[in-house]
Coordinates of C-alpha atoms in Angstrom, one line a residue:
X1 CA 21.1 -128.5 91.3
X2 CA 24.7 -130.3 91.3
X3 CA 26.1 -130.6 94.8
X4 CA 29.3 -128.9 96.0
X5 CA 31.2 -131.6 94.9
X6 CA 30.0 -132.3 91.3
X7 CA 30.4 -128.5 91.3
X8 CA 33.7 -128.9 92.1
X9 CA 34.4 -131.7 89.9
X10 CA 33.8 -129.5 86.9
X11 CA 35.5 -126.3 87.6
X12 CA 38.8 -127.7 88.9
X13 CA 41.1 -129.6 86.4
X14 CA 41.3 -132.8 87.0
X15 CA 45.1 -132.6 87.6
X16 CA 44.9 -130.0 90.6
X17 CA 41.6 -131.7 92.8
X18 CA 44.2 -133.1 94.8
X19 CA 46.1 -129.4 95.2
X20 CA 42.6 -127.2 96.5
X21 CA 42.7 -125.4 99.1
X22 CA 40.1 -127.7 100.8
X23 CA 41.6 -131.1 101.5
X24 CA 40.5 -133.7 99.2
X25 CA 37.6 -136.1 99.6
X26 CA 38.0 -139.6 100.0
X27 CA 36.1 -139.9 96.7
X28 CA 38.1 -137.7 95.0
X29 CA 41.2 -139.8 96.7
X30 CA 40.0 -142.7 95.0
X31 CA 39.0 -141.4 91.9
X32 CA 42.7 -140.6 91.7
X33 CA 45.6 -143.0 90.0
X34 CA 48.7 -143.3 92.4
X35 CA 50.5 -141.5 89.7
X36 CA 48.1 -138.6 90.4
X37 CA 48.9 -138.6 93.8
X38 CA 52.7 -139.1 93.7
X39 CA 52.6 -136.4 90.8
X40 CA 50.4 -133.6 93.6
X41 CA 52.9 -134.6 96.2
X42 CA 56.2 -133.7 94.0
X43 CA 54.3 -130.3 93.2
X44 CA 53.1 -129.9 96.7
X45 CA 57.1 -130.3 97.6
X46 CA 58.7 -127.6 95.6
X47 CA 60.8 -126.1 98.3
X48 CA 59.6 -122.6 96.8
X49 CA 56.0 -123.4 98.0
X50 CA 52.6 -124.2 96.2
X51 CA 49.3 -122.3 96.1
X52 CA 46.1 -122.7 94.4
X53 CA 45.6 -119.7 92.1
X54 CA 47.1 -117.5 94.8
X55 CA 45.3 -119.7 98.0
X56 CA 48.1 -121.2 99.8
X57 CA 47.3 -124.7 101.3
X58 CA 48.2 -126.9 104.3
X59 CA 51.5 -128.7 103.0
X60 CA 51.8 -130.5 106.2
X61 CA 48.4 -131.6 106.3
X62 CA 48.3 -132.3 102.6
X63 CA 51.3 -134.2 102.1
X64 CA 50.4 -136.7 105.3
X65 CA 46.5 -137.4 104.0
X66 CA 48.2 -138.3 100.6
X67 CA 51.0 -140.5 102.2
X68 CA 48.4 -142.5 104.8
X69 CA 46.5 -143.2 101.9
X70 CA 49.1 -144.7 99.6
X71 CA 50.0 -146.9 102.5
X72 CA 46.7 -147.6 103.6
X73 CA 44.2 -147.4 101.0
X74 CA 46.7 -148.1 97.9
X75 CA 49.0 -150.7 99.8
X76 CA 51.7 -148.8 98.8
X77 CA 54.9 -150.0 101.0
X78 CA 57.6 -147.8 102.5
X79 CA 60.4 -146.4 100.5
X80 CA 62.6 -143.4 100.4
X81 CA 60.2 -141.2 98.6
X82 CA 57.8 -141.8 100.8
X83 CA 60.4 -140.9 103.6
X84 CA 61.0 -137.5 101.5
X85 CA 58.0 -136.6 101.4
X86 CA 57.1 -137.4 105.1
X87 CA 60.5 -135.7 105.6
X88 CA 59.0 -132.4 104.0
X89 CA 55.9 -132.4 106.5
X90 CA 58.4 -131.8 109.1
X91 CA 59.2 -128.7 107.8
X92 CA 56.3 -127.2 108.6
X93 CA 55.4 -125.2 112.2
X94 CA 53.5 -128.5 113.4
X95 CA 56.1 -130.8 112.5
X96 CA 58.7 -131.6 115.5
X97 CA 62.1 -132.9 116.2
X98 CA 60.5 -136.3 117.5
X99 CA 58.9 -136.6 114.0
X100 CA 61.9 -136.1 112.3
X101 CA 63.8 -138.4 114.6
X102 CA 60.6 -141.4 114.4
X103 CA 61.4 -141.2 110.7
X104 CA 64.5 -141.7 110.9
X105 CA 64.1 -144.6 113.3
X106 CA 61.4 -146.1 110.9
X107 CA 63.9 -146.4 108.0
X108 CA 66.8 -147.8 109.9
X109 CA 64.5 -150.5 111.3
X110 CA 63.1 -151.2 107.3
X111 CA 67.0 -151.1 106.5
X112 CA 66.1 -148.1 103.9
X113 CA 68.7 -145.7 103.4
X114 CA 68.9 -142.0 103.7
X115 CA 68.8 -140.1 100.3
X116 CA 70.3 -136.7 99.4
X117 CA 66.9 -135.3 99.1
X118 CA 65.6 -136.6 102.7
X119 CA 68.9 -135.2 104.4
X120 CA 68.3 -131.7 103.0
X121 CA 64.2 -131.6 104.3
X122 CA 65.8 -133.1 107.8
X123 CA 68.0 -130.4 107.9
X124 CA 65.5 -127.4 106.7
X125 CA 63.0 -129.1 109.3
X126 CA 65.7 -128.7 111.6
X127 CA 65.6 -124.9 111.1
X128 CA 62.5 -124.6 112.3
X129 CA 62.6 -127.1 114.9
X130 CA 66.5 -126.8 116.2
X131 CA 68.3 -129.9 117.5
X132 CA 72.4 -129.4 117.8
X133 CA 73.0 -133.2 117.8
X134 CA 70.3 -134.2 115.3
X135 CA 71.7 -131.6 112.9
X136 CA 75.1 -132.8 113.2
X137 CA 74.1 -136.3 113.3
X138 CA 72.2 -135.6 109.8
X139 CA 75.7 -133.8 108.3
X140 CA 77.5 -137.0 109.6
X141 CA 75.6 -139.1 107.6
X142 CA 75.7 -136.9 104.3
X143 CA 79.5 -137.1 104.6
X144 CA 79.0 -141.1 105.5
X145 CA 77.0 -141.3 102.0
X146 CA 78.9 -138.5 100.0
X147 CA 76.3 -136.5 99.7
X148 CA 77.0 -133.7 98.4
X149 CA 76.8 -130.7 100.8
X150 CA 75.8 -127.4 98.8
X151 CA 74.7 -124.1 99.5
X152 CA 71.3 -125.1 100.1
X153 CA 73.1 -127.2 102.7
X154 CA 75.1 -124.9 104.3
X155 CA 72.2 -122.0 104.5
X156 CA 69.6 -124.6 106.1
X157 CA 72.7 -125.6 109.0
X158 CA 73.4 -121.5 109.3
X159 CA 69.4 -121.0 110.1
X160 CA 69.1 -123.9 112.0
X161 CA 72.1 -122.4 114.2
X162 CA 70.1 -119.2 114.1
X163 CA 66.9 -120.4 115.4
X164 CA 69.4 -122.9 118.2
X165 CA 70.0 -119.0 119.4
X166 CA 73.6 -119.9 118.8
X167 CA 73.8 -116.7 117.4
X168 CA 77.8 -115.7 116.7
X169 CA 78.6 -119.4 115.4
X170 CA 75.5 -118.9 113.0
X171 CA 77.1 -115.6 111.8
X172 CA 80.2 -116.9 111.3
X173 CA 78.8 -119.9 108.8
X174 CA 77.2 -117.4 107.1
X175 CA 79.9 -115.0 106.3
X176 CA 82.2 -118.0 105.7
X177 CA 80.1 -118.4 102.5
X178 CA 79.7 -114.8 101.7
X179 CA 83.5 -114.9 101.7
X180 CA 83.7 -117.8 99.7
X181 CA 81.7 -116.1 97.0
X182 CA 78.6 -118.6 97.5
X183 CA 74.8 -118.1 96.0
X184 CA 73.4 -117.6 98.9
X185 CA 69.4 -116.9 98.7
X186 CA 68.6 -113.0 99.5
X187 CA 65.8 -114.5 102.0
X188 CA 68.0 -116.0 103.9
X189 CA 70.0 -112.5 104.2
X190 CA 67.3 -111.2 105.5
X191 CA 66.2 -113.8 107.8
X192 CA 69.5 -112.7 109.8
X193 CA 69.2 -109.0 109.5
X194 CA 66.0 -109.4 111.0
X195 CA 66.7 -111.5 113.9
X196 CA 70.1 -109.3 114.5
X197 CA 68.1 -106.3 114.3
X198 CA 66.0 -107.3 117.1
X199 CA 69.0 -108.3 119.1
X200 CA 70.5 -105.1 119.0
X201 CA 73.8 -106.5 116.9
X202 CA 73.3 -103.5 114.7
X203 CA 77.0 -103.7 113.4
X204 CA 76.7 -107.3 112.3
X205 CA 73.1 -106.0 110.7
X206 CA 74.5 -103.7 108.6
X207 CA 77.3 -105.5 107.4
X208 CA 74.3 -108.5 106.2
X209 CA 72.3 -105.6 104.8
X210 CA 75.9 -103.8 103.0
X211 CA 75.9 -107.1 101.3
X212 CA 72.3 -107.9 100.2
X213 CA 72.0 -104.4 98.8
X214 CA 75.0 -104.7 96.8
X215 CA 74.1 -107.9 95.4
X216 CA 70.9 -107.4 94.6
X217 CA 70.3 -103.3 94.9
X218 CA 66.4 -102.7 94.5
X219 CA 63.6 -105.5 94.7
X220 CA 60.6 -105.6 96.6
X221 CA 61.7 -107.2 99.6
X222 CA 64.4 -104.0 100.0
X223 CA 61.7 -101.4 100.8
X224 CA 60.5 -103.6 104.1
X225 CA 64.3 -104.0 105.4
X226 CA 65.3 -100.9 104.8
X227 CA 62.5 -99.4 106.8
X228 CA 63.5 -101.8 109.3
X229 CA 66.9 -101.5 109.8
X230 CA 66.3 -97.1 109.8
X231 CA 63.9 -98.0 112.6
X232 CA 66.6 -100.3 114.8
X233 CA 69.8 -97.9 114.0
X234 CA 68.1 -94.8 115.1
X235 CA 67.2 -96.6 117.7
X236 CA 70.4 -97.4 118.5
X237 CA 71.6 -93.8 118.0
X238 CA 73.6 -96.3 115.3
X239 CA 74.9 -93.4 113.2
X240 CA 76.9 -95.4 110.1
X241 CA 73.5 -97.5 109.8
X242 CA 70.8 -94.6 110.1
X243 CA 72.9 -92.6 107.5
X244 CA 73.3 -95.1 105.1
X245 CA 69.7 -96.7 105.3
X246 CA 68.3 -93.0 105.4
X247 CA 70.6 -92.2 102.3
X248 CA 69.4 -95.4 100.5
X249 CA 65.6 -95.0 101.3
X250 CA 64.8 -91.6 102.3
X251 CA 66.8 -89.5 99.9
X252 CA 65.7 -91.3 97.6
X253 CA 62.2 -91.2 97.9
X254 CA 61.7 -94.8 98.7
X255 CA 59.8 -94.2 101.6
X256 CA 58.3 -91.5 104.4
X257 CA 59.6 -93.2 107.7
X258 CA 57.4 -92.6 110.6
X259 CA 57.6 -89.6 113.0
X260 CA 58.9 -92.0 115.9
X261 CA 61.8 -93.2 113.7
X262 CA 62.5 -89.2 111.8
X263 CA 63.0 -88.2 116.0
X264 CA 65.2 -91.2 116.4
X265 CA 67.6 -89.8 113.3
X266 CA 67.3 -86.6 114.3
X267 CA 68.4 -87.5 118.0
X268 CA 71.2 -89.6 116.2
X269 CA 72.4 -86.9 113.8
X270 CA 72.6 -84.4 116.8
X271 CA 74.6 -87.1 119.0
X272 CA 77.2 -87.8 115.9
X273 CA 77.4 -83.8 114.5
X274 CA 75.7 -84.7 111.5
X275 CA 74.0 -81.0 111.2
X276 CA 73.2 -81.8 107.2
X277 CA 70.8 -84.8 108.3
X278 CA 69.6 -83.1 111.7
X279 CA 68.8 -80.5 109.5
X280 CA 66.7 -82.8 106.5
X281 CA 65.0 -84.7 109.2
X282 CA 63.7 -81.3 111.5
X283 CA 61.8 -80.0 107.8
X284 CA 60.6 -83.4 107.5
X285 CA 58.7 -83.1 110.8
X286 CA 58.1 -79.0 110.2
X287 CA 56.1 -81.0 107.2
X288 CA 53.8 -82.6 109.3
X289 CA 53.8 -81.4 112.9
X290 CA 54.4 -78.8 115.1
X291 CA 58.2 -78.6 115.8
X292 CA 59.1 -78.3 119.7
X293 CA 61.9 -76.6 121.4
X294 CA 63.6 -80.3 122.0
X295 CA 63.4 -80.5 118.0
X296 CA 65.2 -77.1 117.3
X297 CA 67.6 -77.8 120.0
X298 CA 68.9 -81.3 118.9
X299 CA 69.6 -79.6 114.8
X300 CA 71.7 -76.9 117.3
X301 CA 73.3 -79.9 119.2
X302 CA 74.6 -81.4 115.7
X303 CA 75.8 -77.8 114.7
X304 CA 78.1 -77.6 117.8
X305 CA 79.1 -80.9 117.7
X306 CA 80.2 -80.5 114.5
X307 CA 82.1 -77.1 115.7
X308 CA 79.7 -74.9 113.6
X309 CA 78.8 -72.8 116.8
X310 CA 77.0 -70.2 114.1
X311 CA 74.9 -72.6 112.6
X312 CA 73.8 -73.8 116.6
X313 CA 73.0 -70.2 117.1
X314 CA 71.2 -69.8 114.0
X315 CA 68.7 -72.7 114.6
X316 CA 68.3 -71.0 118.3
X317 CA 67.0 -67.9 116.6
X318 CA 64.4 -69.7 114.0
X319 CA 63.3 -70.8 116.9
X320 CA 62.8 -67.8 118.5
X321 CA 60.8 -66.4 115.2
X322 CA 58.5 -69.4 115.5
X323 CA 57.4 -68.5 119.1
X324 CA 59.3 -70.9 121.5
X325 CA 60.8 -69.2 123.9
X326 CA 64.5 -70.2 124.3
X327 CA 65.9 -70.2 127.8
X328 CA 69.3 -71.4 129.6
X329 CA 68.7 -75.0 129.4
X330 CA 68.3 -75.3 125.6
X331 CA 72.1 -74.1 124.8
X332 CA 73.5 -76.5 127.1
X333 CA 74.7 -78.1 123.9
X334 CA 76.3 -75.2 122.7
X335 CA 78.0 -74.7 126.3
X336 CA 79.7 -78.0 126.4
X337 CA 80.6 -77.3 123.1
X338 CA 82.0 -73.8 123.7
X339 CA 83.9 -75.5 127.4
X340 CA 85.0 -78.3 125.0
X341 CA 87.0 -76.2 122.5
X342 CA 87.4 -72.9 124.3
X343 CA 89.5 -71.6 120.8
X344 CA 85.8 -71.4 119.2
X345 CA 84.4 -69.3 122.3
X346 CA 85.7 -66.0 119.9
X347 CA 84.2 -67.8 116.9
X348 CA 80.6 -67.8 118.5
X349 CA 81.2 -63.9 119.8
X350 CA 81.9 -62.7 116.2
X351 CA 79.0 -64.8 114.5
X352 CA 76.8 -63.4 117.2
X353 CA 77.6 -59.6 116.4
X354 CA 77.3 -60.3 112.7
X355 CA 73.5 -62.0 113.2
X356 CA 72.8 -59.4 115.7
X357 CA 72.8 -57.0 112.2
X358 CA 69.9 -58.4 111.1
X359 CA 67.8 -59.7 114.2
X360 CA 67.5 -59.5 118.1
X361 CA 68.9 -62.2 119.1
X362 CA 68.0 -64.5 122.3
X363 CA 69.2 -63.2 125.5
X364 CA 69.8 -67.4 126.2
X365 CA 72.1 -67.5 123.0
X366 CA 74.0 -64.4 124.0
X367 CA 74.3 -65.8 127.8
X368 CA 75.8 -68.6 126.9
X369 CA 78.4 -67.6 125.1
X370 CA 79.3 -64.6 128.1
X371 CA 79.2 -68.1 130.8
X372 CA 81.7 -69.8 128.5
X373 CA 84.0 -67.0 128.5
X374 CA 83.6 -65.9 132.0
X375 CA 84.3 -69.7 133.2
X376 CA 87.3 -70.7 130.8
X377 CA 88.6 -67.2 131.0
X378 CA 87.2 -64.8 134.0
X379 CA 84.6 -62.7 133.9
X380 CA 86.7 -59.3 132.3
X381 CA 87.1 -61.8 129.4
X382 CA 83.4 -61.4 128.7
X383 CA 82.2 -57.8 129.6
X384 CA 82.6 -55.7 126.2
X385 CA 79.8 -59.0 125.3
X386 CA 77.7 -58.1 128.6
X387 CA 77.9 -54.6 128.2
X388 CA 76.4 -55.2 124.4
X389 CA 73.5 -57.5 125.2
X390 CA 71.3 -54.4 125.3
X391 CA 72.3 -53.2 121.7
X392 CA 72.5 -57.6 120.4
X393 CA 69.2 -58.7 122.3
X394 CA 67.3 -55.7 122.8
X395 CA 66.7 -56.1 126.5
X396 CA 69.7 -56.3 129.4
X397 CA 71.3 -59.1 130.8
X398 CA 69.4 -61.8 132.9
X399 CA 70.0 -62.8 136.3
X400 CA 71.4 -65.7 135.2
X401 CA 74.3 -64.2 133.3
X402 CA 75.0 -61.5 135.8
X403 CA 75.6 -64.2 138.7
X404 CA 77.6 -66.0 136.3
X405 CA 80.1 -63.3 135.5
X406 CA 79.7 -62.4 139.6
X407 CA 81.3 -65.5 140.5
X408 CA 84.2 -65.5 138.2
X409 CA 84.6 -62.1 139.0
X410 CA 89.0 -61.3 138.9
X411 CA 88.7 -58.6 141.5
X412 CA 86.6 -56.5 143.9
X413 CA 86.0 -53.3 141.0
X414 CA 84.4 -55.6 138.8
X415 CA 82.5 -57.7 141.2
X416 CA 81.3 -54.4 142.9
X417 CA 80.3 -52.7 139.2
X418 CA 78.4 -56.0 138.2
X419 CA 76.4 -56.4 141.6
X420 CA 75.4 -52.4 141.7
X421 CA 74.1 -53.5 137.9
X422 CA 72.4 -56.7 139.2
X423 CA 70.4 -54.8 142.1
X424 CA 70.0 -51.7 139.2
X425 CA 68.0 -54.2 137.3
X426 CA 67.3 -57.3 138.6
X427 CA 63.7 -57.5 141.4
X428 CA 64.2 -60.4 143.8
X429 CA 61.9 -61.9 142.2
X430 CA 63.5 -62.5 139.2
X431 CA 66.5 -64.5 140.6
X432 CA 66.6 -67.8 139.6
X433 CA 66.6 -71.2 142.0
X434 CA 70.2 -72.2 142.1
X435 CA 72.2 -74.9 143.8
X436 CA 73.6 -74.3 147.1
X437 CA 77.4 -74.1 145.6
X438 CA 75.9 -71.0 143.4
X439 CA 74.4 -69.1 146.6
X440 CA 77.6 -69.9 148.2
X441 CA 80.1 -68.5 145.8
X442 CA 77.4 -65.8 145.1
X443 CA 77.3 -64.6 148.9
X444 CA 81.4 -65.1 149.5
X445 CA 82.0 -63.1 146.4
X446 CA 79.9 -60.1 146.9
X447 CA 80.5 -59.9 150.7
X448 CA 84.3 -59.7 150.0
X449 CA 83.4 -57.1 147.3
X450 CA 81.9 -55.3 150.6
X451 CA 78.3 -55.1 148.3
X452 CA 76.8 -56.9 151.5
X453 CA 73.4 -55.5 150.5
X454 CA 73.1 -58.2 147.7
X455 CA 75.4 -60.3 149.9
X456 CA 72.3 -61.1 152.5
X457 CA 69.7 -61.1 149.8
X458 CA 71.7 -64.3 148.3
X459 CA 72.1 -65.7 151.9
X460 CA 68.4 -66.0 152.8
X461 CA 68.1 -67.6 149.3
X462 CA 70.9 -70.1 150.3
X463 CA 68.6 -70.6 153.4
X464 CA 65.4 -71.4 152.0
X465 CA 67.2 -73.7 149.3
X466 CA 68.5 -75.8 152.9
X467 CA 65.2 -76.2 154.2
X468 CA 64.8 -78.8 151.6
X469 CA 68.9 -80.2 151.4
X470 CA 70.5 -82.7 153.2
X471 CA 73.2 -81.7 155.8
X472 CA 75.8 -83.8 153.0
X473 CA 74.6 -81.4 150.4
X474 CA 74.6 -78.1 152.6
X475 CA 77.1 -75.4 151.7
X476 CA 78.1 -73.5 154.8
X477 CA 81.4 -71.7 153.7
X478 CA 79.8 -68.5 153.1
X479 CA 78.7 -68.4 156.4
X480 CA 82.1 -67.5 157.7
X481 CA 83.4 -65.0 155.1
X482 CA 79.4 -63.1 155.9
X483 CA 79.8 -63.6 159.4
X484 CA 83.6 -61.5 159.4
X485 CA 82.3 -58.9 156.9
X486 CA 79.2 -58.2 158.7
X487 CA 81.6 -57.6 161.8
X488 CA 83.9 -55.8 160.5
X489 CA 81.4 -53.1 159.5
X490 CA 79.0 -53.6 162.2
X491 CA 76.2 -54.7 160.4
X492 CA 73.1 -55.8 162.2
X493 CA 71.6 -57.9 159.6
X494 CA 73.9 -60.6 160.2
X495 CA 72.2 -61.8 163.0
X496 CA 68.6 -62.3 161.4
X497 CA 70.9 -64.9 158.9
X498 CA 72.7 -66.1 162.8
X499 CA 69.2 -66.7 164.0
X500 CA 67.8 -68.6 160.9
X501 CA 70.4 -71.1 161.0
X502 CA 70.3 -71.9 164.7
X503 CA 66.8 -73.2 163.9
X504 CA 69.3 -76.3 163.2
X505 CA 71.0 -77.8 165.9
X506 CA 74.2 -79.3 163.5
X507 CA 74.3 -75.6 162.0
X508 CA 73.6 -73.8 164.8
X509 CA 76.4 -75.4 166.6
X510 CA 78.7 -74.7 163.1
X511 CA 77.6 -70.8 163.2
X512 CA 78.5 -70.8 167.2
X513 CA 81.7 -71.7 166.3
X514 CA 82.2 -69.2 163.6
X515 CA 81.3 -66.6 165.7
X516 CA 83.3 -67.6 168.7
X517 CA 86.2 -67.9 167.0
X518 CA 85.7 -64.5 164.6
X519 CA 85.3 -63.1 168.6
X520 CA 82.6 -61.1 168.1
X521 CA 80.3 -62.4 170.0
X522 CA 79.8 -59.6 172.9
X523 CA 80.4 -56.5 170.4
X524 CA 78.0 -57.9 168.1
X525 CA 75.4 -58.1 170.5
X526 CA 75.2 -54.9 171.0
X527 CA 74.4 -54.6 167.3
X528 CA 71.1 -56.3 167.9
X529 CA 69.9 -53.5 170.4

């Protein structure tokens, strides 16, 4: 049976034994004419790369066993080729800047001079292996020898800056040959769109990848970057770049980008107002997973950004229909919408009477719309809408948008028909947590309304919220305005509120105060009896 070498021997051409994927025996070395082996290391060279049938080989390793044994075993002496080809090893990951300069060294002491061919592997081993002064030290000598400096040139000085992390002077090389209408190789394009995409220069990323597209438009490479560059702009909330690479890509059915990246574009379209690709990139995900309420409420975010305060409203609803629940805190985006542009607050009222012809809508929708008014405009601004939530939502009010339209109340009448409503309908059990700010002008308003039933209820929720604030955060101006109305009428409940915030010795002292100086002190006591 014929060993592995014989075996060899027969199926591989005599012409490639030097070019297998296995590095060559010393046999097979021998058998080999030094025209053979300068011939393997000229193919092994090509700057484009050599494989074996598809097997790629060790070029560094390669081209150095066939070098040390034309010098060793063939006595072959030193001469530029040799230098080239030594040169070329460098290019590779284990080749270094100490090689490249030693071989330099070794052909200035054997008074052998650089070639055109040896400066351009210096200088593409330098991209891998970045040296500032060797790399102008090897352009100095091209221009010392005329050597003729190309694109090929240029590109392998632009990479090399790259890879030196110089990062804007690398850019600029590079678009100084776009500009000047150079051939520059798509590769190196994308080289720099990667590395910029990583480095968060999106703009400088998508000017490289305007470029590459339009000079080559569709290969197989453009798949992979596009893909990449959706993935860093929506990142990025990038919107000129996720548009275009989602237009380029995803439009046209070049690829399905990942649920991580369709969130990012969404999030991105809502940001920028783009409601069209909020809305493609929420039935992308409807496609493959269960939509949540932050889904539905960035699409509404890109309506009202874009002013289209019907369309917000209309997303809030389809949600609704599929079964999440929408509250206060997903219209916020509406609501700074609506405070941005007070003109479109009439807008969103009409489009919300013309929906409400075919559907209940979402007490949350119809709330925020009655807080926008009430707040730009004063409460009387928004009651024919309060009054109608019944008839538009199917259910009344919430707390939430009856304290609302309490504190912007214009006068007493109104303030004292909303809180007789608001205790109507509204358990204490339904009020929501507010800030102390909102108990405050909750307590002031109703108590100088004289409704001091609802007045005390909102105090002793302003209390329990202190328990937990700091004295810096505490709202205490209610206190007086409760304090005088609760005098004025003689009401004894006042001094349960008194007696809770004694319990703290800064307050306490504050109520003391209040009470001195309100002079009630002596007839109120009687009040407690």
């Amino acid at each position: 049976m014929p060993d592995a070498t014989q075996q060899t021997k027969h199926e591989v051409p005599k012409e490639d034994r030097l070019l297998t994927p296995s590095p060559p025996s010393e046999e097979t070395l021998r058998e080999a004419s030094v025209a053979d082996i300068v011939d393997a290391l000229i193919t092994i060279r090509n700057p484009r790369g050599w494989n074996f049938h598809g097997q790629e080989i060790d070029r560094h390793g390669r081209i150095i066993q066939l070098v040390q044994h034309l010098l060793s075993a063939r006595n072959q002496t030193p001469r530029p080729f040799i230098y080239e080809c030594m040169m070329d090893a460098m290019v590779a990951p284990q080749g270094s800047v100490r090689g490249i300069r030693k071989l330099l060294d070794d052909m200035a002491s054997q008074n052998i001079k650089p070639t055109a061919a040896m400066c351009h592997s210096a200088l593409a081993a330098l991209t891998n292996h970045p040296d500032y002064a060797l790399r102008q030290e090897i352009l100095d000598t091209m221009s010392d020898f005329w050597f003729t400096v190309d694109t090929r040139v240029k590109e392998a000085v632009a990479l090399g800056l790259l890879r030196d992390e110089q990062y804007e002077l690398a850019y600029a090389r590079l678009t100084e040959m776009i500009e000047q209408g150079a051939g520059i190789e798509i590769w190196v394009l994308d080289v720099f769109i990667m590395v910029f995409g990583k480095l968060g220069f999106v703009d400088e990323m998508m000017s490289l990848l305007y470029r590459r597209k339009s000079l080559l438009g569709e290969d197989k490479a453009i798949s992979s970057i596009l893909y990449y560059a959706l993935d860093v702009c929506s990142s990025a909330f990038h919107y000129p770049g996720t548009l275009f690479t989602w237009s380029s890509a995803v439009r046209s059915s070049l690829f399905q980008p990942a649920d991580g990246i369709v969130e990012n574009v969404l999030a991105t379209a809502a940001r920028h107002g783009d409601a069209s690709l909020a809305t493609e990139a929420l039935d992308m995900m409807s496609k493959r997973t269960r939509v949540l309420a932050y889904h539905y409420e960035a699409v509404a975010e890109a309506f009202a950004q874009a002013g289209d305060v019907a369309g917000a409203f209309r997303i809030l609803c389809i949600m609704k229909k599929n079964g999440i629940r929408v509250v206060r805190g997903n219209t916020r985006v509406v609501y700074e919408a609506l405070r941005r542009h007070p003109r479109l607050a009439s807008d969103a009222e009409m489009a919300l009477r013309t929906m409400a012809h075919d559907q209940h809508l979402p007490v949350a929708v119809v709330g925020v719309v009655v807080e926008a008014l009430a707040e730009t405009q004063g409460s009387e601004a928004a009651m024919n809408l309060y009054r109608d939530v019944p008839h538009l939502c199917g259910e009344h009010a919430n707390s939430t948008m009856m304290q609302t339209l309490l504190i912007n109340s214009p006068d007493e009448e109104t303030t004292r028909s909303l809180a007789r409503d608001y205790t109507t309908h509204m358990a204490e059990d339904d009020d929501p947590v507010r800030g102390s700010h909102v108990y405050g002008a909750l307590v002031i308003k109703c108590a100088q309304a004289g409704e001091l039933g609802l007045a005390f209820r909102f105090a002793y929720q302003a209390m329990a919220g202190m328990a937990v604030a700091s004295s810096e955060t505490r709202q205490l101006d209610w206190v007086k305005v409760l304090v005088t109305k609760a005098a004025e009428v003689e009401d004894g409940r006042i001094w349960g509120v008194v007696d809770e915030l004694r319990k703290d010795e800064e307050t306490g002292a504050l109520v003391q105060r209040l009470l001195r100086q309100t002079r009630i002190t002596k007839r109120a006591t009687g009040l407690r009896e």
